[in-house]
Short mmCIF file of C-alpha atoms and ligand atoms in Angstrom, two decimals:
data_model
loop_
_atom_site.label_atom_id
_atom_site.label_comp_id
_atom_site.label_asym_id
_atom_site.label_seq_id
_atom_site.Cartn_x
_atom_site.Cartn_y
_atom_site.Cartn_z
CA MET A 1 -37.86 51.78 -7.24
CA SER A 2 -34.40 52.49 -5.34
CA GLN A 3 -31.37 52.61 -7.16
CA THR A 4 -28.76 51.83 -4.13
CA ILE A 5 -27.97 49.07 -1.88
CA LYS A 6 -28.16 50.39 1.67
CA PHE A 7 -26.50 48.15 3.91
CA PHE A 8 -23.99 48.57 7.19
CA LEU A 9 -19.91 48.04 6.10
CA ASN A 10 -17.91 47.87 8.98
CA GLY A 11 -20.41 49.56 11.20
CA GLN A 12 -20.69 52.36 9.08
CA LYS A 13 -23.81 53.02 6.87
CA GLN A 14 -23.07 52.51 3.17
CA GLN A 15 -24.76 53.21 -0.51
CA ALA A 16 -23.31 51.34 -3.52
CA SER A 17 -25.43 52.28 -6.86
CA VAL A 18 -24.12 48.91 -7.92
CA ARG A 19 -26.07 45.99 -10.48
CA PRO A 20 -27.40 43.88 -7.44
CA ASP A 21 -26.46 40.87 -9.34
CA MET A 22 -22.51 42.27 -9.06
CA THR A 23 -20.80 39.75 -6.56
CA VAL A 24 -20.00 41.46 -2.83
CA LEU A 25 -16.45 39.96 -3.30
CA GLY A 26 -16.15 42.07 -6.95
CA TRP A 27 -17.67 44.65 -5.15
CA LEU A 28 -15.44 44.93 -1.98
CA ARG A 29 -11.94 44.59 -3.90
CA SER A 30 -12.99 47.32 -6.28
CA ALA A 31 -15.16 50.09 -4.84
CA PRO A 32 -13.74 50.29 -1.47
CA ARG A 33 -10.71 48.21 -2.20
CA LEU A 34 -11.03 46.24 1.13
CA THR A 35 -8.72 43.63 -0.47
CA GLY A 36 -8.16 41.83 2.36
CA THR A 37 -11.22 39.36 1.62
CA LYS A 38 -9.48 37.19 -1.14
CA GLU A 39 -10.87 35.35 -4.14
CA GLY A 40 -9.59 31.70 -4.11
CA CYS A 41 -11.85 28.96 -6.17
CA ALA A 42 -14.71 31.66 -6.40
CA GLU A 43 -17.30 29.08 -5.61
CA GLY A 44 -17.60 28.37 -2.45
CA ASP A 45 -15.38 25.93 -1.66
CA CYS A 46 -12.32 27.27 0.14
CA GLY A 47 -13.26 30.38 2.65
CA ALA A 48 -11.09 32.46 1.33
CA CYS A 49 -13.61 35.49 0.62
CA SER A 50 -15.14 34.46 3.98
CA VAL A 51 -17.16 37.66 5.51
CA LEU A 52 -19.97 38.16 8.12
CA ILE A 53 -23.12 39.07 7.81
CA GLY A 54 -25.37 40.32 10.30
CA ASP A 55 -29.17 40.62 10.94
CA PRO A 56 -30.96 41.55 14.01
CA ALA A 57 -32.28 39.01 16.13
CA GLY A 58 -34.17 39.82 19.18
CA ASP A 59 -32.50 42.17 21.00
CA SER A 60 -28.67 41.84 19.60
CA VAL A 61 -27.42 41.11 15.66
CA HIS A 62 -26.72 37.56 14.69
CA TYR A 63 -23.78 37.29 12.74
CA HIS A 64 -22.80 34.43 10.42
CA ALA A 65 -19.78 33.41 7.95
CA ALA A 66 -20.71 33.73 4.35
CA ASN A 67 -18.70 33.21 0.84
CA SER A 68 -18.55 36.69 -0.56
CA CYS A 69 -17.73 35.00 -4.01
CA ILE A 70 -21.17 33.73 -4.48
CA LEU A 71 -23.11 36.28 -2.58
CA ALA A 72 -25.17 39.10 -4.91
CA MET A 73 -25.00 42.75 -3.65
CA GLY A 74 -28.52 42.57 -3.63
CA GLN A 75 -28.42 40.09 -0.60
CA ILE A 76 -27.13 42.17 1.81
CA ASP A 77 -29.42 45.02 1.57
CA GLY A 78 -30.84 46.01 4.91
CA ARG A 79 -27.98 44.00 6.66
CA ALA A 80 -24.73 44.29 8.05
CA LEU A 81 -21.10 43.31 6.26
CA VAL A 82 -18.18 43.27 8.10
CA THR A 83 -14.84 42.06 6.60
CA VAL A 84 -11.62 41.00 8.19
CA GLU A 85 -10.68 45.27 8.25
CA GLY A 86 -13.54 45.80 10.00
CA LEU A 87 -12.90 43.16 12.92
CA LYS A 88 -9.93 45.49 13.41
CA THR A 89 -10.94 48.61 16.20
CA GLY A 90 -7.97 49.79 17.40
CA ASP A 91 -6.30 46.98 19.29
CA LEU A 92 -6.44 43.44 17.03
CA HIS A 93 -9.51 41.11 17.34
CA PRO A 94 -9.06 38.86 20.08
CA VAL A 95 -8.69 36.18 17.27
CA GLN A 96 -6.20 37.91 14.93
CA ALA A 97 -4.30 38.64 18.16
CA ALA A 98 -4.21 34.84 19.04
CA MET A 99 -3.11 33.80 15.28
CA ALA A 100 -0.33 36.36 15.16
CA GLU A 101 0.75 34.72 18.78
CA ASN A 102 0.34 31.46 17.89
CA GLY A 103 2.22 31.40 14.60
CA SER A 104 -0.90 30.55 12.91
CA SER A 105 -0.43 31.60 9.17
CA GLN A 106 2.24 31.22 7.01
CA CYS A 107 1.72 32.55 3.10
CA GLY A 108 -1.67 34.36 4.68
CA PHE A 109 -3.59 33.99 1.89
CA CYS A 110 -6.37 31.93 3.98
CA THR A 111 -5.79 34.02 6.51
CA PRO A 112 -8.36 36.38 6.84
CA GLY A 113 -11.14 34.12 5.68
CA ILE A 114 -10.22 31.90 8.71
CA VAL A 115 -9.93 34.90 10.83
CA ILE A 116 -13.50 35.83 10.09
CA SER A 117 -14.89 32.27 10.48
CA LEU A 118 -13.27 32.11 14.13
CA ALA A 119 -14.96 35.51 14.74
CA GLY A 120 -18.30 34.23 13.74
CA LEU A 121 -17.51 31.40 16.27
CA ALA A 122 -16.30 33.35 18.93
CA ALA A 123 -19.26 35.73 18.73
CA SER A 124 -21.79 33.10 19.05
CA THR A 125 -19.63 30.71 21.20
CA ALA A 126 -18.02 31.85 24.44
CA HIS A 127 -15.79 28.53 25.08
CA PRO A 128 -16.17 26.56 22.08
CA ASP A 129 -15.20 22.95 21.74
CA ASP A 130 -12.73 21.23 19.06
CA HIS A 131 -16.13 19.85 17.35
CA GLU A 132 -17.25 23.04 17.16
CA ILE A 133 -13.96 24.73 15.99
CA HIS A 134 -13.92 21.74 13.44
CA ASP A 135 -17.11 22.96 12.08
CA ALA A 136 -16.28 26.62 12.12
CA LEU A 137 -13.26 25.89 9.70
CA ALA A 138 -14.87 23.20 7.86
CA GLY A 139 -15.08 25.84 4.63
CA ASN A 140 -11.75 27.23 5.26
CA LEU A 141 -9.19 25.83 3.26
CA CYS A 142 -4.89 26.41 4.63
CA ARG A 143 -2.69 24.77 2.42
CA CYS A 144 0.45 25.45 3.88
CA THR A 145 0.04 26.25 7.72
CA GLY A 146 -1.52 23.03 8.47
CA TYR A 147 -4.59 23.21 10.75
CA ARG A 148 -3.24 22.40 14.27
CA PRO A 149 -1.86 25.86 14.67
CA ILE A 150 -5.14 27.32 13.61
CA VAL A 151 -6.91 24.85 16.13
CA GLU A 152 -4.61 25.90 19.02
CA ALA A 153 -5.06 29.73 17.88
CA ALA A 154 -8.73 29.16 18.16
CA ARG A 155 -8.89 27.35 21.58
CA LYS A 156 -7.34 30.30 23.16
CA VAL A 157 -10.20 32.75 22.36
CA THR A 158 -12.76 33.03 24.79
CA GLY A 159 -15.97 34.90 23.57
CA ALA A 160 -15.28 38.23 21.37
CA ALA A 161 -18.06 40.48 20.21
CA ILE A 162 -18.15 41.55 16.59
CA PRO A 163 -17.95 45.39 15.89
CA GLY A 164 -21.17 46.55 14.19
CA PRO A 165 -24.33 48.66 14.31
CA GLU A 166 -26.65 48.48 17.51
CA VAL A 167 -29.74 46.32 16.75
CA THR A 168 -31.68 49.99 17.04
CA ALA A 169 -29.80 50.95 14.01
CA PHE A 170 -31.30 48.50 11.70
CA ALA A 171 -34.79 50.01 12.03
CA ARG A 172 -33.46 52.55 9.89
CA MET A 173 -32.02 49.89 7.42
CA GLU A 174 -34.91 48.11 6.93
CA PRO A 175 -34.29 45.35 3.45
CA GLN A 176 -35.96 47.95 0.51
CA LYS A 177 -38.87 46.50 -1.50
CA ALA A 178 -37.39 46.62 -4.86
CA ILE A 179 -33.36 47.66 -6.36
CA THR A 180 -33.00 48.38 -9.53
CA ALA A 181 -29.51 49.72 -11.30
CA GLY A 182 -27.72 48.93 -14.71
CA GLY A 183 -30.31 46.45 -15.62
CA SER A 184 -30.64 44.06 -12.78
CA THR A 185 -33.45 44.47 -10.80
CA PHE A 186 -33.61 42.74 -7.53
CA HIS A 187 -37.35 42.25 -5.56
CA GLN A 188 -37.47 41.68 -1.84
CA PRO A 189 -41.22 40.77 -1.07
CA GLN A 190 -41.66 40.46 2.62
CA THR A 191 -44.82 38.57 2.21
CA LEU A 192 -46.08 35.51 0.78
CA ALA A 193 -48.92 37.58 -0.64
CA GLU A 194 -46.32 39.72 -2.28
CA LEU A 195 -44.43 36.80 -3.35
CA LEU A 196 -46.91 35.13 -5.27
CA GLN A 197 -47.84 38.13 -6.91
CA LEU A 198 -44.54 38.79 -8.09
CA ARG A 199 -44.12 35.44 -9.36
CA LYS A 200 -47.27 35.31 -11.47
CA ASP A 201 -46.34 38.97 -12.67
CA ARG A 202 -42.91 37.90 -13.30
CA PRO A 203 -42.55 33.73 -14.35
CA ASP A 204 -38.96 34.26 -16.07
CA ALA A 205 -37.60 36.32 -12.62
CA LEU A 206 -34.85 34.29 -10.60
CA LEU A 207 -36.19 32.92 -7.66
CA LEU A 208 -33.23 33.38 -5.09
CA GLY A 209 -33.12 31.49 -2.03
CA GLY A 210 -29.50 31.61 -0.38
CA GLY A 211 -28.34 31.44 -3.70
CA THR A 212 -25.40 29.34 -2.95
CA ASP A 213 -26.63 27.11 -5.55
CA LEU A 214 -27.26 30.39 -8.07
CA GLY A 215 -24.16 31.98 -6.87
CA VAL A 216 -21.84 29.47 -8.15
CA ALA A 217 -23.00 30.21 -11.80
CA LEU A 218 -22.85 34.04 -11.30
CA ALA A 219 -18.97 33.73 -10.09
CA ASP A 220 -18.17 30.90 -12.15
CA TYR A 221 -19.91 31.80 -15.24
CA HIS A 222 -20.41 35.21 -15.08
CA ALA A 223 -24.46 34.90 -15.15
CA ASP A 224 -26.11 37.90 -15.44
CA TRP A 225 -29.38 38.22 -12.97
CA ASP A 226 -31.55 40.60 -14.73
CA GLU A 227 -34.34 39.79 -12.40
CA VAL A 228 -34.42 38.53 -9.23
CA ILE A 229 -37.20 37.42 -6.77
CA SER A 230 -35.00 36.88 -3.09
CA LEU A 231 -37.06 34.79 -0.86
CA ALA A 232 -34.74 35.91 2.27
CA HIS A 233 -37.27 38.39 3.50
CA VAL A 234 -40.36 36.67 3.32
CA ARG A 235 -41.91 36.02 6.77
CA GLU A 236 -44.11 32.81 6.09
CA MET A 237 -40.92 31.11 4.52
CA ARG A 238 -38.37 32.03 7.03
CA ALA A 239 -41.03 30.15 9.84
CA ILE A 240 -40.33 27.22 12.09
CA GLY A 241 -43.23 25.53 13.08
CA GLU A 242 -44.28 22.64 15.25
CA THR A 243 -47.86 21.05 15.68
CA GLY A 244 -48.91 17.87 17.37
CA ASN A 245 -47.05 15.43 14.93
CA HIS A 246 -45.26 17.62 12.71
CA LEU A 247 -42.10 20.14 12.71
CA SER A 248 -42.59 22.34 9.53
CA PHE A 249 -40.07 24.76 7.80
CA GLY A 250 -40.17 27.79 5.72
CA ALA A 251 -38.64 26.93 2.42
CA ALA A 252 -36.44 29.82 3.21
CA VAL A 253 -35.10 28.46 6.58
CA THR A 254 -31.61 27.96 6.50
CA TRP A 255 -29.67 25.01 7.07
CA GLU A 256 -27.98 26.38 9.81
CA GLU A 257 -31.82 26.77 11.55
CA VAL A 258 -32.54 23.56 10.57
CA LEU A 259 -30.00 21.94 12.07
CA ALA A 260 -30.42 24.18 15.25
CA ARG A 261 -34.11 22.61 15.17
CA ALA A 262 -33.86 19.14 13.98
CA ALA A 263 -30.84 18.03 16.21
CA GLY A 264 -32.70 16.81 18.95
CA SER A 265 -35.44 14.76 17.29
CA TYR A 266 -33.34 13.35 14.43
CA PRO A 267 -29.98 12.79 15.62
CA SER A 268 -28.60 11.28 12.65
CA PHE A 269 -30.27 14.08 10.18
CA ALA A 270 -28.01 16.47 12.10
CA THR A 271 -25.02 14.47 11.54
CA LEU A 272 -25.59 14.86 8.00
CA ILE A 273 -26.62 18.36 8.05
CA ARG A 274 -23.07 19.48 9.97
CA ARG A 275 -21.56 17.48 6.89
CA PHE A 276 -23.58 19.93 4.19
CA GLY A 277 -21.10 22.46 2.56
CA SER A 278 -19.58 24.30 5.45
CA THR A 279 -20.96 27.21 7.89
CA GLN A 280 -20.92 29.50 5.46
CA ILE A 281 -22.86 27.40 3.18
CA ARG A 282 -25.09 26.20 5.58
CA SER A 283 -26.00 29.66 7.12
CA MET A 284 -27.07 31.06 3.40
CA GLY A 285 -28.39 27.87 1.80
CA THR A 286 -31.90 26.90 2.31
CA ILE A 287 -33.48 23.85 2.54
CA GLY A 288 -36.50 24.84 -0.19
CA GLY A 289 -33.76 25.84 -2.79
CA ASN A 290 -31.94 22.27 -1.95
CA ILE A 291 -35.64 20.85 -3.26
CA GLY A 292 -35.83 23.61 -6.03
CA THR A 293 -32.67 22.83 -7.45
CA ALA A 294 -33.48 19.25 -7.67
CA SER A 295 -30.40 17.59 -7.62
CA PRO A 296 -29.57 13.93 -8.35
CA ILE A 297 -27.35 14.46 -5.58
CA GLY A 298 -28.84 16.91 -3.14
CA ASP A 299 -28.40 15.37 0.75
CA GLY A 300 -31.69 16.76 1.96
CA PRO A 301 -33.73 15.04 -0.47
CA PRO A 302 -33.24 11.20 0.30
CA ALA A 303 -33.11 12.01 4.57
CA LEU A 304 -36.46 13.95 3.99
CA ILE A 305 -38.15 11.49 1.86
CA ALA A 306 -36.91 8.80 4.58
CA LEU A 307 -38.37 10.89 7.33
CA GLY A 308 -42.02 10.89 5.37
CA ALA A 309 -41.94 14.64 4.83
CA ASP A 310 -44.01 16.80 2.60
CA VAL A 311 -43.38 20.09 0.44
CA GLU A 312 -46.59 22.41 0.09
CA LEU A 313 -46.43 24.51 -2.80
CA ALA A 314 -47.94 27.93 -3.32
CA SER A 315 -49.20 30.31 -6.12
CA LEU A 316 -52.12 32.61 -6.03
CA ASN A 317 -54.10 29.75 -7.31
CA GLY A 318 -53.70 28.38 -3.79
CA ARG A 319 -51.57 25.43 -1.97
CA ARG A 320 -51.20 22.18 -2.83
CA PHE A 321 -49.27 19.16 -0.58
CA MET A 322 -47.51 16.47 -1.42
CA ALA A 323 -45.16 13.86 -0.38
CA LEU A 324 -41.44 14.83 -1.39
CA GLU A 325 -40.87 11.85 -3.27
CA ASP A 326 -43.51 12.69 -5.86
CA PHE A 327 -42.25 16.43 -6.42
CA PHE A 328 -39.16 14.84 -8.54
CA LEU A 329 -40.55 14.06 -11.65
CA ASP A 330 -37.27 13.67 -13.77
CA TYR A 331 -33.47 14.55 -13.74
CA ARG A 332 -34.13 18.64 -12.52
CA LYS A 333 -37.71 18.16 -13.66
CA THR A 334 -40.41 18.72 -10.59
CA GLU A 335 -43.97 19.51 -10.02
CA LEU A 336 -43.44 23.08 -9.14
CA ARG A 337 -45.54 25.28 -11.95
CA ALA A 338 -44.01 28.72 -13.42
CA ASP A 339 -46.68 30.25 -11.09
CA GLU A 340 -45.43 28.10 -7.83
CA VAL A 341 -42.85 28.47 -5.25
CA ILE A 342 -41.74 25.74 -2.75
CA ALA A 343 -43.54 27.22 0.51
CA SER A 344 -42.56 25.17 3.14
CA VAL A 345 -41.38 21.50 4.07
CA SER A 346 -43.38 19.30 7.03
CA ILE A 347 -41.76 16.54 8.76
CA PRO A 348 -43.35 13.98 10.83
CA LYS A 349 -42.18 13.92 14.43
CA PRO A 350 -40.42 10.81 15.58
CA LYS A 351 -42.72 7.85 16.45
CA PRO A 352 -42.06 5.21 19.00
CA GLY A 353 -40.38 2.35 17.68
CA GLN A 354 -38.73 4.05 14.68
CA ASP A 355 -35.21 4.06 13.97
CA PHE A 356 -33.68 6.56 11.48
CA ARG A 357 -30.17 7.02 10.09
CA VAL A 358 -28.59 8.81 6.90
CA TYR A 359 -25.27 7.96 5.37
CA LYS A 360 -23.26 10.13 3.02
CA ILE A 361 -20.93 8.47 1.12
CA SER A 362 -18.30 10.99 -0.43
CA LYS A 363 -14.50 11.08 -1.10
CA ARG A 364 -13.65 13.78 1.46
CA TYR A 365 -16.08 13.90 4.90
CA ASP A 366 -16.09 17.65 5.08
CA GLN A 367 -17.46 20.26 2.25
CA ASP A 368 -18.06 17.22 -0.39
CA ILE A 369 -20.80 16.10 -2.77
CA SER A 370 -22.44 13.03 -2.23
CA THR A 371 -21.29 9.99 -4.36
CA VAL A 372 -24.30 8.12 -2.30
CA CYS A 373 -26.42 9.44 0.03
CA ALA A 374 -28.64 6.57 1.68
CA ALA A 375 -31.29 7.39 4.31
CA PHE A 376 -33.38 4.61 6.10
CA CYS A 377 -36.34 4.75 8.12
CA ILE A 378 -38.15 1.73 10.03
CA THR A 379 -40.64 1.12 12.70
CA ARG A 380 -40.95 -1.74 14.95
CA GLU A 381 -43.78 -3.24 17.43
CA ASP A 382 -42.79 -6.50 19.82
CA GLY A 383 -39.86 -6.76 17.17
CA GLN A 384 -41.55 -6.93 14.26
CA VAL A 385 -40.57 -4.28 11.22
CA ARG A 386 -44.04 -2.30 11.03
CA SER A 387 -43.29 -0.11 8.13
CA ALA A 388 -40.30 1.01 6.16
CA ARG A 389 -39.07 3.88 4.05
CA ILE A 390 -35.64 3.73 1.94
CA ALA A 391 -34.68 6.88 -0.30
CA PHE A 392 -31.43 7.24 -2.15
CA GLY A 393 -29.30 10.10 -3.46
CA GLY A 394 -26.75 9.69 -6.42
CA MET A 395 -28.60 6.57 -8.04
CA ALA A 396 -30.53 7.43 -10.35
CA ALA A 397 -31.65 10.95 -12.27
CA THR A 398 -33.54 11.90 -8.95
CA PRO A 399 -34.14 11.09 -5.17
CA ARG A 400 -35.91 7.58 -5.28
CA ARG A 401 -37.50 5.50 -2.65
CA ALA A 402 -36.40 1.57 -3.00
CA GLN A 403 -39.80 0.11 -2.55
CA ALA A 404 -39.11 -3.10 -3.11
CA ALA A 405 -36.00 -2.98 -0.73
CA GLU A 406 -38.42 -1.56 1.87
CA GLN A 407 -41.15 -4.36 1.33
CA ALA A 408 -38.23 -6.59 2.22
CA LEU A 409 -37.84 -5.59 5.90
CA VAL A 410 -41.75 -5.24 6.56
CA GLY A 411 -43.26 -8.15 8.61
CA THR A 412 -39.46 -9.50 9.05
CA GLN A 413 -38.22 -9.33 12.68
CA PHE A 414 -34.81 -7.34 10.83
CA ASP A 415 -33.05 -10.16 10.96
CA ALA A 416 -29.89 -10.77 8.90
CA LYS A 417 -31.73 -12.78 5.95
CA ALA A 418 -34.60 -9.60 5.73
CA VAL A 419 -31.44 -7.26 5.57
CA GLU A 420 -29.58 -9.68 2.93
CA ALA A 421 -33.19 -9.75 0.91
CA CYS A 422 -33.47 -5.96 1.32
CA ALA A 423 -29.61 -5.56 -0.39
CA ALA A 424 -30.58 -7.33 -2.70
CA ALA A 425 -33.93 -5.44 -3.90
CA ILE A 426 -31.45 -2.23 -3.51
CA THR A 427 -29.29 -3.82 -6.07
CA ALA A 428 -32.10 -4.63 -8.38
CA ALA A 429 -34.00 -1.49 -8.13
CA PHE A 430 -31.19 0.61 -9.49
CA LYS A 431 -29.06 1.70 -12.80
CA PRO A 432 -26.72 4.12 -11.75
CA LEU A 433 -24.12 6.42 -13.72
CA SER A 434 -20.46 5.95 -13.47
CA ASP A 435 -19.12 9.25 -13.05
CA TRP A 436 -15.35 10.49 -11.66
CA ARG A 437 -17.22 10.40 -8.27
CA GLY A 438 -17.91 6.64 -8.32
CA SER A 439 -18.29 3.53 -10.93
CA ALA A 440 -21.93 2.29 -11.39
CA ASP A 441 -20.97 -1.25 -9.67
CA TYR A 442 -19.29 0.99 -6.86
CA ARG A 443 -22.87 2.96 -6.02
CA LEU A 444 -24.52 -0.22 -6.40
CA GLN A 445 -22.26 -1.90 -3.95
CA VAL A 446 -22.06 0.82 -1.37
CA ALA A 447 -26.17 1.27 -1.47
CA ALA A 448 -26.19 -2.35 -0.77
CA ASN A 449 -23.91 -2.48 2.11
CA LEU A 450 -25.49 0.52 3.45
CA ALA A 451 -28.51 -1.90 4.40
CA GLU A 452 -26.05 -3.59 6.31
CA ARG A 453 -24.52 -0.94 8.21
CA PHE A 454 -28.25 0.55 9.09
CA TRP A 455 -29.01 -2.82 10.52
CA ARG A 456 -25.43 -3.06 12.45
CA ASP A 457 -26.10 0.50 13.92
CA VAL A 458 -29.81 0.04 15.02
CA SER A 459 -28.95 -3.23 16.57
CA GLY A 460 -25.96 -1.44 18.54
CA GLU A 461 -23.11 -3.29 16.99
CA THR A 462 -21.19 -0.49 15.46
CA VAL A 463 -20.47 3.20 16.30
CA GLU A 464 -20.32 6.61 14.31
CA VAL A 465 -16.79 6.26 12.37
CA MET A 466 -16.28 9.93 12.90
CA ALA A 467 -18.37 11.51 15.71
CA LEU A 468 -17.81 15.21 14.53
C1 FAD B 501 -19.38 24.91 -1.74
C2 FAD B 501 -20.91 24.37 -1.89
C3 FAD B 501 -20.91 23.08 -0.82
C4 FAD B 501 -22.30 22.46 -1.05
N1 FAD B 501 -22.55 21.41 -0.27
C5 FAD B 501 -23.57 20.79 -0.27
C6 FAD B 501 -23.87 19.85 0.39
O1 FAD B 501 -23.26 19.13 0.87
N2 FAD B 501 -25.38 18.58 0.30
C7 FAD B 501 -26.03 19.52 -0.69
O2 FAD B 501 -27.14 18.59 -0.72
N3 FAD B 501 -25.98 20.80 -1.61
C8 FAD B 501 -24.67 21.23 -1.47
N4 FAD B 501 -24.71 22.33 -1.62
C9 FAD B 501 -25.75 23.08 -3.19
C10 FAD B 501 -26.61 24.00 -1.71
O3 FAD B 501 -26.09 24.90 -1.33
C11 FAD B 501 -27.84 23.33 -1.55
O4 FAD B 501 -28.94 22.93 -2.28
C12 FAD B 501 -28.73 24.50 -0.97
O5 FAD B 501 -29.79 23.60 -0.12
C13 FAD B 501 -29.30 25.53 -1.68
O6 FAD B 501 -30.33 26.18 -1.37
P1 FAD B 501 -30.22 27.94 -1.60
O7 FAD B 501 -31.13 28.52 -1.06
O8 FAD B 501 -28.69 28.52 -1.57
O9 FAD B 501 -30.52 27.72 -2.90
P2 FAD B 501 -30.51 28.83 -4.47
O10 FAD B 501 -29.11 28.54 -4.86
O11 FAD B 501 -31.05 30.12 -4.16
O12 FAD B 501 -31.35 27.74 -5.27
C14 FAD B 501 -31.39 26.60 -6.20
C15 FAD B 501 -32.72 26.81 -7.02
O13 FAD B 501 -33.51 26.17 -6.44
C16 FAD B 501 -34.96 27.24 -6.47
N5 FAD B 501 -35.35 27.80 -5.56
C17 FAD B 501 -34.96 28.31 -4.01
N6 FAD B 501 -35.92 28.47 -3.27
C18 FAD B 501 -36.86 27.85 -3.88
C19 FAD B 501 -38.31 28.22 -3.56
N7 FAD B 501 -38.65 28.18 -2.06
N8 FAD B 501 -39.58 27.28 -4.21
C20 FAD B 501 -39.08 27.30 -5.55
N9 FAD B 501 -37.71 27.20 -5.83
C21 FAD B 501 -36.83 27.82 -5.26
C22 FAD B 501 -33.69 28.76 -7.54
O14 FAD B 501 -34.84 29.52 -8.25
C23 FAD B 501 -32.74 27.55 -7.98
O15 FAD B 501 -33.43 27.18 -8.86
C24 FAD B 501 -23.13 22.95 -1.76
C25 FAD B 501 -22.91 24.29 -2.92
C26 FAD B 501 -21.68 25.02 -2.62
C27 FAD B 501 -21.55 25.81 -3.61
S1 FES B 502 -13.12 32.44 -3.24
FE1 FES B 502 -13.08 30.22 -2.69
S2 FES B 502 -15.41 30.40 -1.16
FE2 FES B 502 -15.44 32.00 -2.37
S1 FES B 503 -1.36 30.20 5.56
FE1 FES B 503 -1.06 29.99 3.20
S2 FES B 503 -2.90 28.82 2.37
FE2 FES B 503 -3.00 29.05 4.89
#
């Protein structure tokens, strides 16, 4: 078993013999003293700690921004890490030059993170539009400059590569099967069979998707991960598939990858995913992790339940499939057994006559947690509702369907009276909690109102309030 994490740091081969659960931010600022990467919130929210992570993709290297404060050193083994110092090779990187020329920085604390996010955007998109620029910046907080000069600088950059290793170099830097140092062991199975064997042999080891949930505890509470099984390199769980009727996503597919594949089929789901954390969070966080965390306010489950998604659970004893709503048993309790993993999620393709919308209600448009998330899916034939699925997050201890509300729509012409009955059934179905995000009364009222919003949207009466 290796005792060293191996990766590329700013283009050069690097080894680090540290606990694999040390945060990348902690390591960068201590060992190589690359202090351009800042610590702000230490929980994935502010973007001051942003770095670029590179992986081979076909004949090039694909880079995305990530929050190094919630990223463990083990997670960069076999990958390329680029910090703000690594962007400047002789001349300033075009993003750095545009930021400097445009006066886009005042105190400068946020600036390295913003440069990283915009460099990631410039590498993937030659002429980003304002939506893409705003999306790239949604995870970067600037409290003194204001975003106008930053956005203006971003508009001036027309594509720029990230300095880093050639794609061929990754063949000699593959993720290692296991790393152990300082009492922390980090397994990186490459196949589902290897993963399931590890899961059986080590039922207490932590299953790690992208670590955007688990990493917050790592950073905030200095949690120790003594034994981790990372899912990031399990081939079957990184796959996206398609059959005649379904799209399927391996559990370790990131939200950014789900977005790219699902946007054409489910535009409203895509709008929701764009509001899921930030680019940094979506590039690491996985669809399986969002289900595995079983949060009552997770955004994926309500949408997926309303779409009729199934989840596949796998262990050495075989596979089982269930409707996603049946996976959640009670607050943070799920069907998952100690030797099982969530292997994949499969979503039915849109049917003729189907209308789907999902709404996230939160205090802030970007980078915020839902107060209520509501998803509605109906199928109509000759104007009559044949089937309906309605699911909510933030209204109960688990993401939940509102079956009586669905029944209030089925068989109707989807008119005002039916929608009123549906809204009343929603109010009767839930007893939500009051917390600082919203009172129980507020949640009930919003949830019921969203039935009307859905009706008006589908009837063509309303437009997206913010077309971001
Ligand atoms: C700043 C910030 C913003 C966020 N914004 C949002 C948001 O807008 N909406 C939202 O819903 N969430 C949000 N999250 C939460 C988080 O990003 C998501 O829940 C994400 O999908 C988690 O995926 P992950 O792979 O990072 O999970 P991890 O942190 O790796 O794991 C989460 C849990 O799931 C388990 N798990 C992971 N994969 C599997 C598997 N395949 N099988 C079984 N168990 C598994 C892990 O053991 C762990 O218990 C945010 C988090 C942060 C830090
Ligand atoms: S320090 Fe704020 S996102 Fe990492
Ligand atoms: S320049 Fe001060 S926080 Fe952005």
